[in-house]
C-alpha atoms as an extended CHARMM CRD file, in Angstrom:
* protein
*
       248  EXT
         1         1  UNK       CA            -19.5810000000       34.5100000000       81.5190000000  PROA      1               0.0000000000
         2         2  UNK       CA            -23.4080000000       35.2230000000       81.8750000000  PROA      2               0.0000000000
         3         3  UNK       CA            -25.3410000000       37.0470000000       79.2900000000  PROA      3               0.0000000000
         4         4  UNK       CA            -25.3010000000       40.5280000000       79.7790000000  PROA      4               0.0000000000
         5         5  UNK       CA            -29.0980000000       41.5720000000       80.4360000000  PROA      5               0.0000000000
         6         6  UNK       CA            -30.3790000000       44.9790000000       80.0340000000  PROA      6               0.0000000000
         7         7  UNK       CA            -32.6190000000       46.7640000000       82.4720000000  PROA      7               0.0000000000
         8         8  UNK       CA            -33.8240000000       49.9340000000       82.3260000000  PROA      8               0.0000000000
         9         9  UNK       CA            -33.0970000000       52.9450000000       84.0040000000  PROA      9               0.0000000000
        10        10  UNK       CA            -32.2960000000       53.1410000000       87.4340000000  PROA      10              0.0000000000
        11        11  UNK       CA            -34.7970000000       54.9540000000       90.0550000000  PROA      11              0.0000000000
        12        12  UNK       CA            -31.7470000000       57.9390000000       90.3100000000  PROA      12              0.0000000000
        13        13  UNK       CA            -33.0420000000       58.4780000000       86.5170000000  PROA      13              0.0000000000
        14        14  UNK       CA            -30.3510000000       60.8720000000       84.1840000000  PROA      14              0.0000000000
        15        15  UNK       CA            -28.4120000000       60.6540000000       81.6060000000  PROA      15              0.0000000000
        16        16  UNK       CA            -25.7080000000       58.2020000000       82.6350000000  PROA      16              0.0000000000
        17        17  UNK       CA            -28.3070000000       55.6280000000       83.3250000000  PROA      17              0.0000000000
        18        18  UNK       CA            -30.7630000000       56.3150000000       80.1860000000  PROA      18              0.0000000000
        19        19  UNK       CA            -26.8170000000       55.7050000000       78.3320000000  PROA      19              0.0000000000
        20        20  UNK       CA            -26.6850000000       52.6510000000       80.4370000000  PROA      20              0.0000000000
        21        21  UNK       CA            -30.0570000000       51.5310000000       79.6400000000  PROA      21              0.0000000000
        22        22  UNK       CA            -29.6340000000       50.8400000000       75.5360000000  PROA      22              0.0000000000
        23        23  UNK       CA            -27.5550000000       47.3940000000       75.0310000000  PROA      23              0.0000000000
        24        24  UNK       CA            -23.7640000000       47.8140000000       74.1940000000  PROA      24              0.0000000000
        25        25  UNK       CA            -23.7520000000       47.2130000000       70.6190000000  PROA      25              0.0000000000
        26        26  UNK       CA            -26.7960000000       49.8810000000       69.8710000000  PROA      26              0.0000000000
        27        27  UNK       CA            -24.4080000000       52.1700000000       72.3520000000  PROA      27              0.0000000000
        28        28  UNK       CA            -21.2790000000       51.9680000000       70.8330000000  PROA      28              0.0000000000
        29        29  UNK       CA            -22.7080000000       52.4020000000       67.4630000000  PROA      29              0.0000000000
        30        30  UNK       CA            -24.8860000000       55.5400000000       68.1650000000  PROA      30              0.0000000000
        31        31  UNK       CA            -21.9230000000       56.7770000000       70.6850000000  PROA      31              0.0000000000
        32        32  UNK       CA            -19.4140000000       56.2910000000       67.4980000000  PROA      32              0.0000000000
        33        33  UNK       CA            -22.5450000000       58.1530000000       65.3350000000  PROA      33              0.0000000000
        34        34  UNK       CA            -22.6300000000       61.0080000000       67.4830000000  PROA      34              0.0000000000
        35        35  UNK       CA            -19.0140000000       61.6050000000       68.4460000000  PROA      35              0.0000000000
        36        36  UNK       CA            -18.5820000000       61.9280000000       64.6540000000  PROA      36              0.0000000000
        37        37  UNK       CA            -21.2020000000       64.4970000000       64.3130000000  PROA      37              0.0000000000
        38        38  UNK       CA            -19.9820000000       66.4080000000       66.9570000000  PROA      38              0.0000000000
        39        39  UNK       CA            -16.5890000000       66.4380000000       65.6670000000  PROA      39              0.0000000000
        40        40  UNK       CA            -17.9200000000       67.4890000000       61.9470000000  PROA      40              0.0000000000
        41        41  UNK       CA            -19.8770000000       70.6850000000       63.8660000000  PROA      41              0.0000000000
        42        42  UNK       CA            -16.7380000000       71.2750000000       65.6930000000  PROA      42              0.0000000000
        43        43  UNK       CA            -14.7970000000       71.4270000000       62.2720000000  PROA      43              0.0000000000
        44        44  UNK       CA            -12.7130000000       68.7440000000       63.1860000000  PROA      44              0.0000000000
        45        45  UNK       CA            -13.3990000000       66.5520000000       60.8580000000  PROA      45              0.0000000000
        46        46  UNK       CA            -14.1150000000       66.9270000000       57.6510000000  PROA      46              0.0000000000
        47        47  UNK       CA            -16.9460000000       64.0770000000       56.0280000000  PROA      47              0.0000000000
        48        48  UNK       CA            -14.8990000000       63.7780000000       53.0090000000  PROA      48              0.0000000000
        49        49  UNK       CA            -12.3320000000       61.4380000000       54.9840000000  PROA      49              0.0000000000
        50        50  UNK       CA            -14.6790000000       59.3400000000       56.0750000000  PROA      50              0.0000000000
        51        51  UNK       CA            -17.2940000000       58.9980000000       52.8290000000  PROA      51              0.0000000000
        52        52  UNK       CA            -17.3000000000       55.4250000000       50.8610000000  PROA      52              0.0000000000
        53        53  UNK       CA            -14.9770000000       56.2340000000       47.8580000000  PROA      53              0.0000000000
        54        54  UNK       CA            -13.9830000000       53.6180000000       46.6220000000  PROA      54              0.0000000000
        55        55  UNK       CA            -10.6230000000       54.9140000000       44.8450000000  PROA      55              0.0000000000
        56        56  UNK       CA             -9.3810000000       56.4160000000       47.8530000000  PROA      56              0.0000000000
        57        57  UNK       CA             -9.5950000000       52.5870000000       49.4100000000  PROA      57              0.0000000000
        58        58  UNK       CA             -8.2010000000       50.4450000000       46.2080000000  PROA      58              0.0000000000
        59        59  UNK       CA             -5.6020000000       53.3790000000       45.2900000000  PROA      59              0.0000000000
        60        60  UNK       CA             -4.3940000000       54.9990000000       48.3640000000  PROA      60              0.0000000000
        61        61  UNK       CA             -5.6160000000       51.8010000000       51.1000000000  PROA      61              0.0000000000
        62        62  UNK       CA             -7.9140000000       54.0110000000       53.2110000000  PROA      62              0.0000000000
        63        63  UNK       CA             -9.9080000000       50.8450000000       54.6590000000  PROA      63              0.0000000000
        64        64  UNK       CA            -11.5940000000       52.7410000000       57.3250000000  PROA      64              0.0000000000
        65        65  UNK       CA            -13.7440000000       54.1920000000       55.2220000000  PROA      65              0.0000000000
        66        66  UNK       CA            -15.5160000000       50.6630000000       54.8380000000  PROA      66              0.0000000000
        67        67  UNK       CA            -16.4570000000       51.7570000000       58.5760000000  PROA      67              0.0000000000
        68        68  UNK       CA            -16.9230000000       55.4380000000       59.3710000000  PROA      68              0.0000000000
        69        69  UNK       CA            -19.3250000000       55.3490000000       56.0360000000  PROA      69              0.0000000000
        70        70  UNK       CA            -21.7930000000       53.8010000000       58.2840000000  PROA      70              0.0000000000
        71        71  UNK       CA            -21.1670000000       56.0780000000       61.4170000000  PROA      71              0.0000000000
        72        72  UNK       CA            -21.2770000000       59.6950000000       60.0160000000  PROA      72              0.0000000000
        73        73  UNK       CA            -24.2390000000       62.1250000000       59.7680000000  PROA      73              0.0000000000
        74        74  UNK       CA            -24.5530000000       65.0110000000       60.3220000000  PROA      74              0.0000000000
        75        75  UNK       CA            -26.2930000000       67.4520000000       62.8250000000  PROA      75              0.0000000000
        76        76  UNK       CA            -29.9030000000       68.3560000000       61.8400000000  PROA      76              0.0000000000
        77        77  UNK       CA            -33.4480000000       66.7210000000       62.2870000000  PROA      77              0.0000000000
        78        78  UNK       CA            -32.6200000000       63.1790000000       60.2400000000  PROA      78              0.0000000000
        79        79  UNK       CA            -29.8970000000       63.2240000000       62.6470000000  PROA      79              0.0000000000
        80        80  UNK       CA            -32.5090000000       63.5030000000       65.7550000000  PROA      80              0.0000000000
        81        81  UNK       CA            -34.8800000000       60.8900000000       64.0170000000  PROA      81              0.0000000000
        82        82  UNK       CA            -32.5930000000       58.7490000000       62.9950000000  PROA      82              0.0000000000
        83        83  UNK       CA            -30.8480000000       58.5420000000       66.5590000000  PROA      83              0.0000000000
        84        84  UNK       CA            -34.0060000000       57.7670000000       68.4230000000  PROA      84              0.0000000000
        85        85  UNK       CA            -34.7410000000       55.0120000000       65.7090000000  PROA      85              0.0000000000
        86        86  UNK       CA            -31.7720000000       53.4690000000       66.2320000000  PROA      86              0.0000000000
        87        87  UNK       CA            -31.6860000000       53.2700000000       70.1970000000  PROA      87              0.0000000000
        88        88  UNK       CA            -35.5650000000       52.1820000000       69.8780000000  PROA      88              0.0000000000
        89        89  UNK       CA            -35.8190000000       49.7340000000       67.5870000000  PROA      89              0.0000000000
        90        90  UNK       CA            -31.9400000000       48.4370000000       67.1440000000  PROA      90              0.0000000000
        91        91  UNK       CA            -31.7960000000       48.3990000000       71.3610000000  PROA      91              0.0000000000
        92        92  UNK       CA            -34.7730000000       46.2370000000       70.4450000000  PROA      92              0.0000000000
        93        93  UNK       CA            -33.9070000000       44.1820000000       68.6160000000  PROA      93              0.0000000000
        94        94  UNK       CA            -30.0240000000       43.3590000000       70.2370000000  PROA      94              0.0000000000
        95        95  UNK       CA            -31.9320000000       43.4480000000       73.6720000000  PROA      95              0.0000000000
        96        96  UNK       CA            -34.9030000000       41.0640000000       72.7870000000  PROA      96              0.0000000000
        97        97  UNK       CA            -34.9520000000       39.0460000000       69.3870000000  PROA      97              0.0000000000
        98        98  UNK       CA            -30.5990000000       39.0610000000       69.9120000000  PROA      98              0.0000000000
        99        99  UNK       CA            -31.0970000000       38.7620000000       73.7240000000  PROA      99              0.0000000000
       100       100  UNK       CA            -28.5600000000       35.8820000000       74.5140000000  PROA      100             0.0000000000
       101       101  UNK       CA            -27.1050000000       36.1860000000       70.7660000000  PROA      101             0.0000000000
       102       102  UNK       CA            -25.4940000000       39.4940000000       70.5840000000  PROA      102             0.0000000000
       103       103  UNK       CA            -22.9780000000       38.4710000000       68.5570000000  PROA      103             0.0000000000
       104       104  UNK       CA            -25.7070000000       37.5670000000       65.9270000000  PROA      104             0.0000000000
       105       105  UNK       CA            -26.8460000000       40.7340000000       65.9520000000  PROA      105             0.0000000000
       106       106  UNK       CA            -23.5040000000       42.3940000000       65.1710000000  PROA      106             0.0000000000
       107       107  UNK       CA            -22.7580000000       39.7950000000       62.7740000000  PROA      107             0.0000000000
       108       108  UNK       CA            -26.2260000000       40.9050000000       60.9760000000  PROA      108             0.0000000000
       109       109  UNK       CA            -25.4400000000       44.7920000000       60.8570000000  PROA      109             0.0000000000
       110       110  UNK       CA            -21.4090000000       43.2950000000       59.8280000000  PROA      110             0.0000000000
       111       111  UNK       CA            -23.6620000000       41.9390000000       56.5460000000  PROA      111             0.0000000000
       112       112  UNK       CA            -25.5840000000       44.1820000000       56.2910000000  PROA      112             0.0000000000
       113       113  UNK       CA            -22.6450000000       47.0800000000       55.7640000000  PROA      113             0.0000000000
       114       114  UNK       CA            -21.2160000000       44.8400000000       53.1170000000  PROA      114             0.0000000000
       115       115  UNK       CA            -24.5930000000       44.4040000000       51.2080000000  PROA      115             0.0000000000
       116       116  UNK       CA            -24.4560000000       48.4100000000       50.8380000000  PROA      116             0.0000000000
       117       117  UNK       CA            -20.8840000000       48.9350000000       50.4580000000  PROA      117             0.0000000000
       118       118  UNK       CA            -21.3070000000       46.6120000000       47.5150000000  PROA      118             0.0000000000
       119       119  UNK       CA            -24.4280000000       46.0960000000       46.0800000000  PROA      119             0.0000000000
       120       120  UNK       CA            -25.6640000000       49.7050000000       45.4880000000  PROA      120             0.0000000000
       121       121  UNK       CA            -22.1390000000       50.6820000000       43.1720000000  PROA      121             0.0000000000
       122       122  UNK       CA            -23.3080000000       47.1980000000       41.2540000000  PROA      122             0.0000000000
       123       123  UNK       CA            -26.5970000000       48.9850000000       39.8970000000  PROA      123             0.0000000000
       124       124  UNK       CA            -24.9800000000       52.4400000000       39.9190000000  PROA      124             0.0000000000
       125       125  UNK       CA            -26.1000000000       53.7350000000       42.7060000000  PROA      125             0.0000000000
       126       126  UNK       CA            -22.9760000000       53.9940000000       44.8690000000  PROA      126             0.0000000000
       127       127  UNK       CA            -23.5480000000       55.6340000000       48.6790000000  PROA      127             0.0000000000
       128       128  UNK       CA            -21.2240000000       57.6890000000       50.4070000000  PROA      128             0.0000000000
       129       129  UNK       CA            -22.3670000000       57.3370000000       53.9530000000  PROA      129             0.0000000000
       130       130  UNK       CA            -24.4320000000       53.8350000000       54.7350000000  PROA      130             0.0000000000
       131       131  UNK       CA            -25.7830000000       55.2240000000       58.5300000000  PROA      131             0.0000000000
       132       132  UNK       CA            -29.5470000000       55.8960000000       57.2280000000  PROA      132             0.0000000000
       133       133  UNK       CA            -29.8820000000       52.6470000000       55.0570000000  PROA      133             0.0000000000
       134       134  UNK       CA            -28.1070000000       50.5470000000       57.9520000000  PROA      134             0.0000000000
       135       135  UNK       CA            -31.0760000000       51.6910000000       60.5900000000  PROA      135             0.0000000000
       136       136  UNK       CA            -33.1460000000       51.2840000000       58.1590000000  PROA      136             0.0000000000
       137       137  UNK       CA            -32.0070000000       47.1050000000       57.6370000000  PROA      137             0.0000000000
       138       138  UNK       CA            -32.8310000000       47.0330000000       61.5940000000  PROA      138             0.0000000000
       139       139  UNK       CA            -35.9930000000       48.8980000000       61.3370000000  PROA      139             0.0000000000
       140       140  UNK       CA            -36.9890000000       45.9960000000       58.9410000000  PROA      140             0.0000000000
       141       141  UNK       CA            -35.8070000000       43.6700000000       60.8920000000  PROA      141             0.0000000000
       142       142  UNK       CA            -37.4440000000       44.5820000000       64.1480000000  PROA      142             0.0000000000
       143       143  UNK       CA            -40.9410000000       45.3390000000       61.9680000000  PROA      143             0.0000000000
       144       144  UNK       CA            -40.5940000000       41.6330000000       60.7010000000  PROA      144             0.0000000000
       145       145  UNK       CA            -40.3470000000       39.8630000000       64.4080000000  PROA      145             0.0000000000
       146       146  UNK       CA            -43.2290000000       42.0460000000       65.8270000000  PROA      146             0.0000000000
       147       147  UNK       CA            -45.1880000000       42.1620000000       62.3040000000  PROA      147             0.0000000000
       148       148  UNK       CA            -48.2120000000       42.9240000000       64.3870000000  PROA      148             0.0000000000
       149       149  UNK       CA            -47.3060000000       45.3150000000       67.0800000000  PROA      149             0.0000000000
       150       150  UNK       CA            -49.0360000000       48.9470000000       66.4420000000  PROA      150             0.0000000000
       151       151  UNK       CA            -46.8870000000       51.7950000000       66.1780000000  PROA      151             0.0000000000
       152       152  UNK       CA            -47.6810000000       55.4860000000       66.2200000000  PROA      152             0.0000000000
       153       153  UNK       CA            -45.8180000000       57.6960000000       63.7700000000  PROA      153             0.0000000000
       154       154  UNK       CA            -45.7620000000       61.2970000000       65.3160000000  PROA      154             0.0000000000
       155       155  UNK       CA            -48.9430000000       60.6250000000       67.3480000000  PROA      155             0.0000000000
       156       156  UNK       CA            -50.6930000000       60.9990000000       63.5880000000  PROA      156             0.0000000000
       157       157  UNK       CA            -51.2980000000       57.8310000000       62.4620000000  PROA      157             0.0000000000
       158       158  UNK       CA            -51.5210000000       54.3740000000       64.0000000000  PROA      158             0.0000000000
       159       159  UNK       CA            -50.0410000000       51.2130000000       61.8390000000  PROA      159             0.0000000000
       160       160  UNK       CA            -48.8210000000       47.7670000000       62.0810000000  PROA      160             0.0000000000
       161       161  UNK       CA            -45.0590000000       47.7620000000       62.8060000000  PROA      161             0.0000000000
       162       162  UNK       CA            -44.6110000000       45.2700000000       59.4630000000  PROA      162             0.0000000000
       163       163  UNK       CA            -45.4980000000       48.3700000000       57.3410000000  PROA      163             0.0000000000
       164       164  UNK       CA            -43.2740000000       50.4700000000       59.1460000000  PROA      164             0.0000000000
       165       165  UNK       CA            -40.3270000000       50.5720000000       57.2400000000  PROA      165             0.0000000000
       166       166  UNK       CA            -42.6270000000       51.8340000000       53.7410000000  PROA      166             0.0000000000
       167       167  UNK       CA            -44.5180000000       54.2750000000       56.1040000000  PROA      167             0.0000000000
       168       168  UNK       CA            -41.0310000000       55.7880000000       56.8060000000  PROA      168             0.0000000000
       169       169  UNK       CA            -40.1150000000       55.4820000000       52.5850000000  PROA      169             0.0000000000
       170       170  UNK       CA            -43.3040000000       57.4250000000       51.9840000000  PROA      170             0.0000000000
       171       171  UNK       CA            -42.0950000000       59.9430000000       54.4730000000  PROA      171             0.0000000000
       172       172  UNK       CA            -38.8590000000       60.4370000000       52.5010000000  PROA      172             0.0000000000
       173       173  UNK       CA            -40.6520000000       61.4200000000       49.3310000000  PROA      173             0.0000000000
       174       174  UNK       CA            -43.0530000000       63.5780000000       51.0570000000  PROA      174             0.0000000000
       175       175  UNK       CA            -40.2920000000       65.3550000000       52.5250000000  PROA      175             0.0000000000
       176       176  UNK       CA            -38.3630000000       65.5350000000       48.9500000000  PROA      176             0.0000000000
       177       177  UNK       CA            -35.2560000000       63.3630000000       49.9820000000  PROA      177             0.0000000000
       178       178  UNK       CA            -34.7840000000       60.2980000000       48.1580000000  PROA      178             0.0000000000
       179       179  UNK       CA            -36.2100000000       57.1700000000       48.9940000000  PROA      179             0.0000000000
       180       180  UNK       CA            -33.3960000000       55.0470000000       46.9170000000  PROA      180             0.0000000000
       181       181  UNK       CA            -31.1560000000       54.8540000000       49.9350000000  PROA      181             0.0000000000
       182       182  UNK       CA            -33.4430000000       53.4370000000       52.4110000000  PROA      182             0.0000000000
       183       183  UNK       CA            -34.5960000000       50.9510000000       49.7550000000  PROA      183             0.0000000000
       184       184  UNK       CA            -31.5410000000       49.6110000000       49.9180000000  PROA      184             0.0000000000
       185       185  UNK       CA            -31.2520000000       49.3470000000       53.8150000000  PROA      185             0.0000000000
       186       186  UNK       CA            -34.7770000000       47.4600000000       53.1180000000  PROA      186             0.0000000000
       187       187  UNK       CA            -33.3690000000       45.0270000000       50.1600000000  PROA      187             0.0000000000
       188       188  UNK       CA            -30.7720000000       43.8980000000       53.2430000000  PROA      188             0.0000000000
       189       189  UNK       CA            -32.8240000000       43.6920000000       55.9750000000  PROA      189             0.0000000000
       190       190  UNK       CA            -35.1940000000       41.4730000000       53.6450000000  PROA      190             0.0000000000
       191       191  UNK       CA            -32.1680000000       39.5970000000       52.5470000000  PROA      191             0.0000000000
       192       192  UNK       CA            -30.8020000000       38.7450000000       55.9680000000  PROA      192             0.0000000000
       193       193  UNK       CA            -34.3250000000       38.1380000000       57.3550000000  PROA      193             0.0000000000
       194       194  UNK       CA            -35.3300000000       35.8410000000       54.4930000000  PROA      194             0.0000000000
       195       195  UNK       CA            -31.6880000000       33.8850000000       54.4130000000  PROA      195             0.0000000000
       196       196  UNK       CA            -31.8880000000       33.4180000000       58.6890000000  PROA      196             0.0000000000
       197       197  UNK       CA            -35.9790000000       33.2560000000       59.3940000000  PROA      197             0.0000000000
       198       198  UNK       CA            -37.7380000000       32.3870000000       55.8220000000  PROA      198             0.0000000000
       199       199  UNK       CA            -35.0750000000       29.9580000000       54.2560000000  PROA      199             0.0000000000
       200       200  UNK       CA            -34.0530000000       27.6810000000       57.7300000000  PROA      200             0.0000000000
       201       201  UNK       CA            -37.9760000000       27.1390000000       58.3210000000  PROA      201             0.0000000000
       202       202  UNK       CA            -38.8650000000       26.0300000000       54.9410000000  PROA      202             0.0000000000
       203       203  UNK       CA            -36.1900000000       23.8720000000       54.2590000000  PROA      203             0.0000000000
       204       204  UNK       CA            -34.3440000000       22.9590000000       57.5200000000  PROA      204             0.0000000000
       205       205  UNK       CA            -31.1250000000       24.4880000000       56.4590000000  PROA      205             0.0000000000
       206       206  UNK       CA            -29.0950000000       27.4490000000       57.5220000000  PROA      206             0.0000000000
       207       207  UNK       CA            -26.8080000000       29.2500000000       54.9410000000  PROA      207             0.0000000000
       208       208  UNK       CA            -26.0700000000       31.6410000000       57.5900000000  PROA      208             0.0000000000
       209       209  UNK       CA            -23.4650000000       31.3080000000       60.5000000000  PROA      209             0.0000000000
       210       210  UNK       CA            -22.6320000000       33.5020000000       62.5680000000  PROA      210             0.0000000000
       211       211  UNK       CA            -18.6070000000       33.0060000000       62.7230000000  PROA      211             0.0000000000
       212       212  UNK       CA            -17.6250000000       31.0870000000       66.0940000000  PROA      212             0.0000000000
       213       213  UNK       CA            -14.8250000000       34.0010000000       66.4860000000  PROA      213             0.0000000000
       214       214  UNK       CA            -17.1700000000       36.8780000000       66.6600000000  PROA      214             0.0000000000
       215       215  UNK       CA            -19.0290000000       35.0040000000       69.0890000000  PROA      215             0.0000000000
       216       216  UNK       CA            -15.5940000000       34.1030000000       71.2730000000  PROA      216             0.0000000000
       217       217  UNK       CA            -14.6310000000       38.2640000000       71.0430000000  PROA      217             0.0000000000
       218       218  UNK       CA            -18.0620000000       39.2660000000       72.7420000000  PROA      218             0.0000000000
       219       219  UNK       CA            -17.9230000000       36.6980000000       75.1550000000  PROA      219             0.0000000000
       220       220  UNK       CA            -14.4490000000       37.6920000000       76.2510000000  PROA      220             0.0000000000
       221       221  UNK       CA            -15.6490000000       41.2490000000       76.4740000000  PROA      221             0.0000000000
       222       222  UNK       CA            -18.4390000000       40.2280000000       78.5970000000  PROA      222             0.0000000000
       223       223  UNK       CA            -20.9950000000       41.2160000000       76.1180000000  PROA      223             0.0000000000
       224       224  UNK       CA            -22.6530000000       37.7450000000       75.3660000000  PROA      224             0.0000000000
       225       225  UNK       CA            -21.9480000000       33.4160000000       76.7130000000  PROA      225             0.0000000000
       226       226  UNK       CA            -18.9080000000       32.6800000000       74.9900000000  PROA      226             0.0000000000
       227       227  UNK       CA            -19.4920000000       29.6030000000       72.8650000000  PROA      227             0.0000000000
       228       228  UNK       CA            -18.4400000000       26.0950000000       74.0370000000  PROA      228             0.0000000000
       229       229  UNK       CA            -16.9380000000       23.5050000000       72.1580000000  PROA      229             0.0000000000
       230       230  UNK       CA            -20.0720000000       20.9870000000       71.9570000000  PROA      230             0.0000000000
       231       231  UNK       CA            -22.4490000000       24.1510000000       71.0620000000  PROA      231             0.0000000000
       232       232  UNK       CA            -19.3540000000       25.5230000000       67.8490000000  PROA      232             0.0000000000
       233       233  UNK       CA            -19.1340000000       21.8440000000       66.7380000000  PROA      233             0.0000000000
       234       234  UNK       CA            -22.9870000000       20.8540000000       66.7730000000  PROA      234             0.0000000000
       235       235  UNK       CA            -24.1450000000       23.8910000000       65.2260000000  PROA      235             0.0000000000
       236       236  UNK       CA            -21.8770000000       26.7970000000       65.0130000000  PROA      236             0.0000000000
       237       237  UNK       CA            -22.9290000000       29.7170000000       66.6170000000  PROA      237             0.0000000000
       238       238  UNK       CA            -25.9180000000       30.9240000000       64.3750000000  PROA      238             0.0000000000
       239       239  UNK       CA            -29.4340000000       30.2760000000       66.3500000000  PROA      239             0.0000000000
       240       240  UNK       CA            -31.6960000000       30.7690000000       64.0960000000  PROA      240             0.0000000000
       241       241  UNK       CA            -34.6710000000       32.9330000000       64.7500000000  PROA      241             0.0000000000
       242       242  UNK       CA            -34.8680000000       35.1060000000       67.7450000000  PROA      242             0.0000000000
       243       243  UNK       CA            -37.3350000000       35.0580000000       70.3230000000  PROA      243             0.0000000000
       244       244  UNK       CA            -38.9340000000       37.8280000000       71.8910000000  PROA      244             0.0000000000
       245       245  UNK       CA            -38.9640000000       38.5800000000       76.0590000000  PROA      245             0.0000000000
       246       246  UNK       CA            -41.4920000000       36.4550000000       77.4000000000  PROA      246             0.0000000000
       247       247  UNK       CA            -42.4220000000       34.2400000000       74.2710000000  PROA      247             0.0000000000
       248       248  UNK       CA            -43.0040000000       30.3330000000       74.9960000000  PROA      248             0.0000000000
């Protein structure tokens, strides 16, 4: 099955084709994202069943709370931000540097939920819900494959998109939230962009694969060429660094 390639909206405009517009991971990510919000203002849902604690998992086996943790957040203007992040630079970045790889891209947000389900508790700095620091990873990841694009935060300043993810920590203290959380969304986007982009081009090698079964489910679903034989045995299904739309 042919990569699925995204175009933008359709001349009818509206909200069904802006929806159809971002790529389908981004989608069903910030679809999951809002429906939960929409159920917590609703007061069906309470956030407490769906926070990262851990006791609740080992003790009374509520896995899905290794996955809602990174899909809640509630209604309110990080909500509005961090939605329009999200579709902007994580449609980016599955639509472009992910473009015939999606399943590369879902395997690097699959990482990068264990890094912070596991990693902050380690230094004592446990996180309830992951949704912020997860952007946050792709925001890093997007401002490290177009280092030198300029981006304009709030039609205030202009800056190089490499600086964008400490323009957006400096925005966190200003506005007296913490900046710990998205530090640690930036620890694993520098993690997965240094073990799949700085590592393989210094030394040749790839520690990362992206497993050949994630690759096989997309496919199936249409999202994403499902692997062939020659291309798991010869090199898995991990490609290395993206390129951009148009790049030689």
């Amino acid at each position: 099955m042919p990569p699925r390639v995204v175009h933008g909206p359709n001349q009818t405009g509206g909200l069904g084709a802006f929806i159809e517009s971002i790529p389908p991971i981004t989608r069903v990510w910030a679809g999951t994202i809002f429906a939960c919000a929409t159920a917590h203002y609703l007061q069906l849902l309470h956030p407490g069943s769906l926070a990262l604690v851990w006791p609740q998992i080992t003790q009374n086996y509520h896995v899905w709370r290794l996955v809602t943790c990174h899909a809640f957040m509630a209604f309110g203007m990080s909500f509005v931000w961090s939605m329009i992040f999200l579709i902007k630079y994580g449609g980016q970045v599955e639509s472009e540097v992910y473009r015939f790889n999606p399943a590369d891209y879902l395997f690097m947000l699959i990482c990068g939920a264990l890094f912070l389900v596991s990693i902050p508790p380690l230094v004592g700095y446990p996180l309830f819900f992951t949704t912020s620091p997860l952007i946050m990873m792709v925001i890093y990841v997007w401002s490290r494959n177009y280092p030198d694009m300029q981006v304009s935060i709030w039609g205030l300043v202009t800056i190089q998109a490499f600086y964008l993810p400490f323009a957006f920590l400096f925005m966190d203290i200003v506005f007296g939230a913490s900046p710990v959380p998205n530090l640690f969304g930036i620890a694993a986007g520098h993690l997965w962009w240094f073990l799949t982009d700085l590592y393989p081009r210094s030394s040749g090698r790839q520690l990362v694969r992206t497993p050949a079964a994630l690759k096989r489910w997309l496919g199936g679903m249409g999202v994403g060429p499902a692997p062939s034989p020659a291309e798991v045995q010869q090199w898995g299904v991990f490609r290395g660094r993206g390129q951009r739309l148009g790049a030689s």
